Amino acid sequence: MSAPLLTALPAGPDDLTVWPASTTRLPQGHLSVGGVSLAELADRFGTPAYVLDEDEIRARCRTYRAAFPQADVVYAAKAFLSRAMVRWIDEEGLGLDVCSAGELELAHAAGFPPERMVLHGNAKSPRDIELALRVGIGRIVVDSPSEIARIAALTGPAGRQKVMVRVVPGVSAGGHEKIRTGTDGQKFGLSLTDGSAQHAIARVLGQPQLELTGLHCHIGSQITDVKPYLVAVRRMAGLMARIKDSHGVTLPELDLGGGHGVAYRPGEPALDPTALARRLTGELTDSCTAAGLPVPRLLIEPGRAIAAP
Ligand SMILES: Cc1ncc(COP(=O)(O)O)c(C=O)c1O
């Protein structure tokens, strides 16, 4: 297939807002990204082809780091991963969220520091867990009760693995019902509402091989409003306060996942990371102060907001 597919005029012929910032229109009407003609790329590599603008990716990483200077920004590899991407994410100082042995192996082979990786997945195989432990992964996010004993057993009596527990906080948000993961009745995480999260947390705390560093939630994707995140923060802070009361444990970290909406077509709304950061960190400080908790270190996991263009 030749060039026309890639160079078709975007809706609103001159609206290039959903393209990388470097996109320009060449005199023949073709598009150029990062100074490279897409028609030439299509001729050379065929289509479909994924084309990434390194400057765009790096700029988006920097925007996040500047917006969240006190947080760990962890890129969600499921949005897109390649060896080059691993290198850029590493050089820009982000962490990496991987959710399969394949993503983990790719990142590891490309030299990404394992301590800055977070392993997700609602059906982690023993092989996923073994590999994660072997490379010395930073954190494993527990997504179901059956994982707890498995991770502890594979860690072995002499080891100690940092884990988080993925909580479903009962917040509905996201661009489509299939990508709303903040409420019960979907396949990810442990419910706050029915007590499974609290039960799993107690079990993790009872395992000497596991160090619970904090809680995690990912309420959905393509979220364009800050408010659901603020509700999630309040619920997570409430749960952290209850953990402190009942177990005497103050958790030092809170991971709020990703889901920051991007525009796929000109004119669609997107979530502004800077505005999100301001409101989130304000809410986190207020909620923790009200609950008598120190403010935990925040982690966020943007995926498409880094890679989509
Ligand atoms: C746990 C987790 N974190 C982060 C993300 C990234 O989501 P997004 O690409 O919408 O930012 C996802 C997406 O499914 C996820 O499941």
CSV table of C-alpha atoms and ligand atoms in Angstrom, one decimal:
chain,number,residue,atom,x,y,z
A,1,MET,CA,0.0,0.0,0.0
A,2,SER,CA,1.4,3.4,-0.8
A,3,ALA,CA,1.4,6.9,0.7
A,4,PRO,CA,-2.2,8.2,0.5
A,5,LEU,CA,-3.3,6.3,3.7
A,6,LEU,CA,-0.7,8.0,5.8
A,7,THR,CA,-1.0,11.4,4.2
A,8,ALA,CA,-4.7,11.7,4.0
A,9,LEU,CA,-5.8,15.1,5.2
A,10,PRO,CA,-6.8,15.2,8.8
A,11,ALA,CA,-10.4,16.2,9.6
A,12,GLY,CA,-10.4,20.0,9.3
A,13,PRO,CA,-7.6,20.1,6.7
A,14,ASP,CA,-5.2,22.4,8.5
A,15,ASP,CA,-5.9,21.2,12.0
A,16,LEU,CA,-2.8,19.3,13.0
A,17,THR,CA,-3.5,19.5,16.8
A,18,VAL,CA,-3.6,15.7,17.3
A,19,TRP,CA,-0.3,15.2,15.5
A,20,PRO,CA,3.1,15.6,17.1
A,21,ALA,CA,4.1,19.3,17.5
A,22,SER,CA,6.7,19.0,14.7
A,23,THR,CA,4.1,18.0,12.1
A,24,THR,CA,4.1,20.3,9.0
A,25,ARG,CA,2.5,20.1,5.7
A,26,LEU,CA,4.9,19.8,2.8
A,27,PRO,CA,4.3,21.7,-0.4
A,28,GLN,CA,2.9,18.6,-2.2
A,29,GLY,CA,0.3,18.4,0.6
A,30,HIS,CA,2.0,15.5,2.3
A,31,LEU,CA,2.8,15.6,6.0
A,32,SER,CA,6.2,15.7,7.6
A,33,VAL,CA,6.8,14.6,11.2
A,34,GLY,CA,10.1,15.5,12.9
A,35,GLY,CA,11.4,16.7,9.6
A,36,VAL,CA,10.7,13.3,7.9
A,37,SER,CA,8.1,13.0,5.1
A,38,LEU,CA,5.5,10.4,6.0
A,39,ALA,CA,5.1,9.5,2.3
A,40,GLU,CA,8.8,8.6,2.2
A,41,LEU,CA,8.4,6.5,5.3
A,42,ALA,CA,5.4,4.7,3.8
A,43,ASP,CA,7.4,4.0,0.6
A,44,ARG,CA,10.3,2.7,2.5
A,45,PHE,CA,8.6,0.7,5.3
A,46,GLY,CA,5.2,0.0,3.9
A,47,THR,CA,2.0,0.6,5.8
A,48,PRO,CA,0.6,0.3,8.4
A,49,ALA,CA,3.6,1.6,10.3
A,50,TYR,CA,4.1,3.1,13.7
A,51,VAL,CA,6.0,6.3,13.5
A,52,LEU,CA,7.2,8.0,16.7
A,53,ASP,CA,8.6,11.5,17.1
A,54,GLU,CA,11.3,11.2,19.7
A,55,ASP,CA,11.2,14.9,20.5
A,56,GLU,CA,7.4,14.7,21.1
A,57,ILE,CA,7.8,11.7,23.4
A,58,ARG,CA,10.6,13.3,25.4
A,59,ALA,CA,8.7,16.7,25.6
A,60,ARG,CA,5.7,14.9,27.0
A,61,CYS,CA,7.8,13.1,29.6
A,62,ARG,CA,9.3,16.4,30.6
A,63,THR,CA,5.9,18.0,30.9
A,64,TYR,CA,4.9,15.3,33.3
A,65,ARG,CA,8.1,15.5,35.3
A,66,ALA,CA,7.8,19.3,35.6
A,67,ALA,CA,4.1,19.0,36.6
A,68,PHE,CA,4.7,16.3,39.2
A,69,PRO,CA,8.2,17.1,40.5
A,70,GLN,CA,7.6,15.2,43.8
A,71,ALA,CA,6.0,12.1,42.2
A,72,ASP,CA,7.3,9.1,40.4
A,73,VAL,CA,6.0,9.3,36.8
A,74,VAL,CA,5.8,5.7,35.6
A,75,TYR,CA,5.1,5.2,31.9
A,76,ALA,CA,2.6,2.5,31.1
A,77,ALA,CA,4.4,0.4,28.6
A,78,LYS,CA,1.1,-1.1,27.3
A,79,ALA,CA,0.6,2.1,25.4
A,80,PHE,CA,3.6,1.4,23.2
A,81,LEU,CA,7.0,-0.2,23.8
A,82,SER,CA,10.1,-0.7,21.8
A,83,ARG,CA,13.8,-0.7,22.6
A,84,ALA,CA,14.1,2.9,21.6
A,85,MET,CA,11.1,3.9,23.7
A,86,VAL,CA,12.6,2.1,26.7
A,87,ARG,CA,15.8,4.2,26.3
A,88,TRP,CA,13.9,7.5,26.0
A,89,ILE,CA,11.8,6.7,29.1
A,90,ASP,CA,14.9,5.8,31.0
A,91,GLU,CA,16.9,8.9,29.9
A,92,GLU,CA,13.9,11.1,30.8
A,93,GLY,CA,13.9,9.7,34.3
A,94,LEU,CA,10.5,8.0,34.3
A,95,GLY,CA,9.7,4.6,35.7
A,96,LEU,CA,8.1,1.8,33.6
A,97,ASP,CA,4.9,-0.1,34.2
A,98,VAL,CA,5.0,-3.5,32.6
A,99,CYS,CA,2.2,-6.0,32.5
A,100,SER,CA,3.6,-9.1,31.0
A,101,ALA,CA,6.8,-11.1,30.9
A,102,GLY,CA,7.3,-9.9,27.3
A,103,GLU,CA,7.2,-6.3,28.2
A,104,LEU,CA,9.5,-7.0,31.2
A,105,GLU,CA,12.0,-8.9,29.1
A,106,LEU,CA,12.1,-6.2,26.4
A,107,ALA,CA,12.7,-3.5,29.0
A,108,HIS,CA,15.3,-5.6,30.8
A,109,ALA,CA,17.1,-6.5,27.6
A,110,ALA,CA,17.2,-2.8,26.7
A,111,GLY,CA,18.8,-2.0,30.0
A,112,PHE,CA,16.0,-0.3,31.9
A,113,PRO,CA,16.8,-0.2,35.7
A,114,PRO,CA,14.6,-3.0,37.2
A,115,GLU,CA,14.1,-1.1,40.5
A,116,ARG,CA,12.2,1.6,38.5
A,117,MET,CA,9.8,-1.0,37.0
A,118,VAL,CA,6.4,-1.8,38.4
A,119,LEU,CA,4.7,-5.2,37.4
A,120,HIS,CA,1.0,-5.2,36.8
A,121,GLY,CA,-1.4,-7.8,35.5
A,122,ASN,CA,-4.6,-9.5,36.7
A,123,ALA,CA,-3.4,-13.0,35.6
A,124,LYS,CA,0.3,-13.1,36.4
A,125,SER,CA,1.7,-16.5,35.6
A,126,PRO,CA,4.3,-18.0,37.9
A,127,ARG,CA,6.8,-17.3,35.1
A,128,ASP,CA,5.9,-13.6,35.1
A,129,ILE,CA,6.5,-13.4,38.8
A,130,GLU,CA,9.7,-15.5,38.7
A,131,LEU,CA,11.1,-13.3,36.0
A,132,ALA,CA,10.2,-10.1,37.9
A,133,LEU,CA,11.8,-11.4,41.0
A,134,ARG,CA,14.9,-12.6,39.2
A,135,VAL,CA,15.6,-9.2,37.6
A,136,GLY,CA,14.9,-7.5,40.9
A,137,ILE,CA,11.8,-5.6,40.0
A,138,GLY,CA,11.0,-2.5,42.1
A,139,ARG,CA,7.3,-3.3,42.8
A,140,ILE,CA,4.7,-5.9,42.1
A,141,VAL,CA,1.1,-4.7,42.2
A,142,VAL,CA,-1.1,-7.4,43.7
A,143,ASP,CA,-4.3,-7.7,41.6
A,144,SER,CA,-6.0,-10.7,43.2
A,145,PRO,CA,-5.8,-12.7,46.4
A,146,SER,CA,-4.3,-15.8,44.8
A,147,GLU,CA,-1.1,-13.9,44.0
A,148,ILE,CA,-0.2,-13.1,47.6
A,149,ALA,CA,1.0,-16.5,48.7
A,150,ARG,CA,2.5,-17.1,45.2
A,151,ILE,CA,4.6,-14.0,45.3
A,152,ALA,CA,5.6,-14.7,48.9
A,153,ALA,CA,6.6,-18.3,48.1
A,154,LEU,CA,8.6,-17.4,45.0
A,155,THR,CA,10.4,-14.6,46.9
A,156,GLY,CA,11.7,-17.3,49.3
A,157,PRO,CA,12.4,-17.1,53.0
A,158,ALA,CA,15.5,-14.9,52.7
A,159,GLY,CA,13.9,-12.4,50.3
A,160,ARG,CA,11.7,-9.4,50.7
A,161,GLN,CA,9.7,-8.0,47.8
A,162,LYS,CA,8.0,-4.6,47.6
A,163,VAL,CA,4.4,-4.9,46.6
A,164,MET,CA,1.4,-2.6,46.3
A,165,VAL,CA,-2.3,-3.7,46.4
A,166,ARG,CA,-4.6,-2.6,43.5
A,167,VAL,CA,-7.8,-1.3,45.0
A,168,VAL,CA,-11.1,-0.7,43.2
A,169,PRO,CA,-12.3,2.5,44.8
A,170,GLY,CA,-15.8,2.6,43.4
A,171,VAL,CA,-15.3,5.5,41.1
A,172,SER,CA,-16.7,5.3,37.6
A,173,ALA,CA,-14.7,7.2,35.0
A,174,GLY,CA,-13.4,6.7,31.5
A,175,GLY,CA,-14.2,7.2,27.8
A,176,HIS,CA,-16.1,3.9,27.3
A,177,GLU,CA,-17.6,1.3,29.7
A,178,LYS,CA,-15.0,-1.2,28.7
A,179,ILE,CA,-12.2,1.0,29.9
A,180,ARG,CA,-13.8,2.0,33.2
A,181,THR,CA,-11.8,0.0,35.8
A,182,GLY,CA,-12.7,2.0,39.0
A,183,THR,CA,-15.9,0.1,39.9
A,184,ASP,CA,-16.8,-3.4,40.8
A,185,GLY,CA,-17.8,-5.9,38.2
A,186,GLN,CA,-14.8,-5.7,36.0
A,187,LYS,CA,-11.7,-7.9,36.1
A,188,PHE,CA,-9.0,-5.8,37.7
A,189,GLY,CA,-8.2,-5.2,41.3
A,190,LEU,CA,-9.7,-5.7,44.8
A,191,SER,CA,-12.9,-4.1,45.8
A,192,LEU,CA,-13.0,-1.5,48.6
A,193,THR,CA,-16.8,-1.7,48.7
A,194,ASP,CA,-17.0,-5.5,49.5
A,195,GLY,CA,-13.9,-5.6,51.7
A,196,SER,CA,-11.7,-7.7,49.5
A,197,ALA,CA,-9.1,-5.0,49.3
A,198,GLN,CA,-9.0,-4.7,53.1
A,199,HIS,CA,-8.8,-8.5,53.4
A,200,ALA,CA,-5.9,-8.7,50.9
A,201,ILE,CA,-4.0,-5.9,52.6
A,202,ALA,CA,-4.2,-7.8,55.9
A,203,ARG,CA,-2.9,-10.9,54.2
A,204,VAL,CA,0.0,-9.1,52.6
A,205,LEU,CA,0.9,-7.5,55.9
A,206,GLY,CA,1.0,-11.0,57.4
A,207,GLN,CA,3.6,-12.2,54.9
A,208,PRO,CA,7.2,-11.5,56.1
A,209,GLN,CA,8.5,-11.8,52.5
A,210,LEU,CA,6.3,-9.0,51.3
A,211,GLU,CA,6.8,-5.3,52.0
A,212,LEU,CA,3.6,-3.4,51.4
A,213,THR,CA,4.8,0.1,50.2
A,214,GLY,CA,1.4,1.4,49.3
A,215,LEU,CA,-1.9,1.2,47.5
A,216,HIS,CA,-2.7,1.5,43.8
A,217,CYS,CA,-5.8,2.3,41.7
A,218,HIS,CA,-6.3,2.8,38.0
A,219,ILE,CA,-9.9,4.1,37.6
A,220,GLY,CA,-10.1,4.0,33.8
A,221,SER,CA,-8.8,5.4,30.6
A,222,GLN,CA,-9.6,8.4,28.4
A,223,ILE,CA,-10.6,10.4,31.5
A,224,THR,CA,-10.8,14.1,30.7
A,225,ASP,CA,-12.1,15.5,34.0
A,226,VAL,CA,-10.0,15.8,37.2
A,227,LYS,CA,-12.9,15.2,39.5
A,228,PRO,CA,-13.0,11.4,39.5
A,229,TYR,CA,-9.3,11.4,40.4
A,230,LEU,CA,-10.1,13.7,43.4
A,231,VAL,CA,-12.8,11.3,44.6
A,232,ALA,CA,-10.4,8.4,44.2
A,233,VAL,CA,-7.7,10.2,46.2
A,234,ARG,CA,-10.2,10.8,49.1
A,235,ARG,CA,-11.2,7.2,49.1
A,236,MET,CA,-7.7,5.9,49.0
A,237,ALA,CA,-6.6,8.3,51.8
A,238,GLY,CA,-9.5,7.1,53.8
A,239,LEU,CA,-8.4,3.5,53.3
A,240,MET,CA,-4.8,4.4,54.2
A,241,ALA,CA,-6.1,5.9,57.5
A,242,ARG,CA,-8.1,2.8,58.3
A,243,ILE,CA,-5.0,0.6,57.6
A,244,LYS,CA,-3.0,2.8,60.1
A,245,ASP,CA,-5.8,2.4,62.7
A,246,SER,CA,-6.2,-1.3,62.4
A,247,HIS,CA,-2.7,-2.4,61.6
A,248,GLY,CA,-0.5,0.4,62.9
A,249,VAL,CA,1.1,0.7,59.4
A,250,THR,CA,1.6,4.0,57.6
A,251,LEU,CA,1.9,3.3,53.9
A,252,PRO,CA,4.5,5.6,52.3
A,253,GLU,CA,3.3,5.4,48.7
A,254,LEU,CA,0.1,5.9,46.7
A,255,ASP,CA,-0.1,5.0,43.0
A,256,LEU,CA,-3.1,6.6,41.1
A,257,GLY,CA,-2.6,4.8,37.8
A,258,GLY,CA,-3.0,6.5,34.5
A,259,GLY,CA,-6.0,7.2,32.2
A,260,HIS,CA,-5.3,10.8,31.3
A,261,GLY,CA,-7.4,11.4,28.3
A,262,VAL,CA,-6.0,12.5,24.9
A,263,ALA,CA,-7.7,13.9,21.8
A,264,TYR,CA,-7.9,11.4,18.9
A,265,ARG,CA,-9.6,13.9,16.7
A,266,PRO,CA,-9.2,17.6,16.5
A,267,GLY,CA,-11.4,19.4,19.0
A,268,GLU,CA,-11.8,16.5,21.4
A,269,PRO,CA,-11.0,17.2,25.0
A,270,ALA,CA,-7.7,16.1,26.7
A,271,LEU,CA,-6.6,16.1,30.3
A,272,ASP,CA,-4.0,18.8,31.0
A,273,PRO,CA,-1.2,17.1,33.2
A,274,THR,CA,-0.3,20.4,34.8
A,275,ALA,CA,-3.9,21.2,35.9
A,276,LEU,CA,-4.3,17.6,37.0
A,277,ALA,CA,-1.1,17.7,39.1
A,278,ARG,CA,-2.1,20.9,40.9
A,279,ARG,CA,-5.6,19.6,41.8
A,280,LEU,CA,-4.4,16.1,42.7
A,281,THR,CA,-1.5,17.1,44.9
A,282,GLY,CA,-3.8,19.7,46.7
A,283,GLU,CA,-6.4,17.1,47.3
A,284,LEU,CA,-3.9,14.5,48.5
A,285,THR,CA,-2.4,17.0,51.0
A,286,ASP,CA,-5.9,18.0,52.3
A,287,SER,CA,-7.2,14.4,52.5
A,288,CYS,CA,-4.1,13.2,54.3
A,289,THR,CA,-4.0,16.1,56.7
A,290,ALA,CA,-7.6,15.6,57.6
A,291,ALA,CA,-7.0,11.9,58.2
A,292,GLY,CA,-3.9,12.5,60.3
A,293,LEU,CA,-1.6,10.9,57.8
A,294,PRO,CA,1.7,12.0,56.3
A,295,VAL,CA,1.4,12.7,52.6
A,296,PRO,CA,2.6,9.6,50.8
A,297,ARG,CA,4.9,9.7,47.8
A,298,LEU,CA,2.7,9.8,44.7
A,299,LEU,CA,3.1,7.6,41.6
A,300,ILE,CA,1.2,8.1,38.4
A,301,GLU,CA,1.2,5.9,35.3
A,302,PRO,CA,0.3,7.8,32.1
A,303,GLY,CA,0.4,5.7,29.0
A,304,ARG,CA,-1.3,7.1,26.0
A,305,ALA,CA,-0.8,10.7,27.2
A,306,ILE,CA,2.9,10.1,26.5
A,307,ALA,CA,2.7,7.8,23.4
A,308,ALA,CA,-0.6,8.6,21.6
A,309,PRO,CA,0.5,11.2,19.1
B,1,LIG,C1,-2.7,-0.2,35.7
B,1,LIG,C2,-2.6,0.7,34.5
B,1,LIG,N1,-1.9,1.8,34.6
B,1,LIG,C3,-1.8,2.7,33.6
B,1,LIG,C4,-2.5,2.5,32.4
B,1,LIG,C5,-2.4,3.5,31.3
B,1,LIG,O1,-3.6,4.0,30.9
B,1,LIG,P1,-3.6,5.2,29.9
B,1,LIG,O2,-2.9,4.8,28.7
B,1,LIG,O3,-5.0,5.4,29.6
B,1,LIG,O4,-2.9,6.4,30.6
B,1,LIG,C6,-3.4,1.4,32.3
B,1,LIG,C7,-4.2,1.1,31.1
B,1,LIG,O5,-4.9,0.2,30.9
B,1,LIG,C8,-3.4,0.4,33.4
B,1,LIG,O6,-4.2,-0.7,33.3
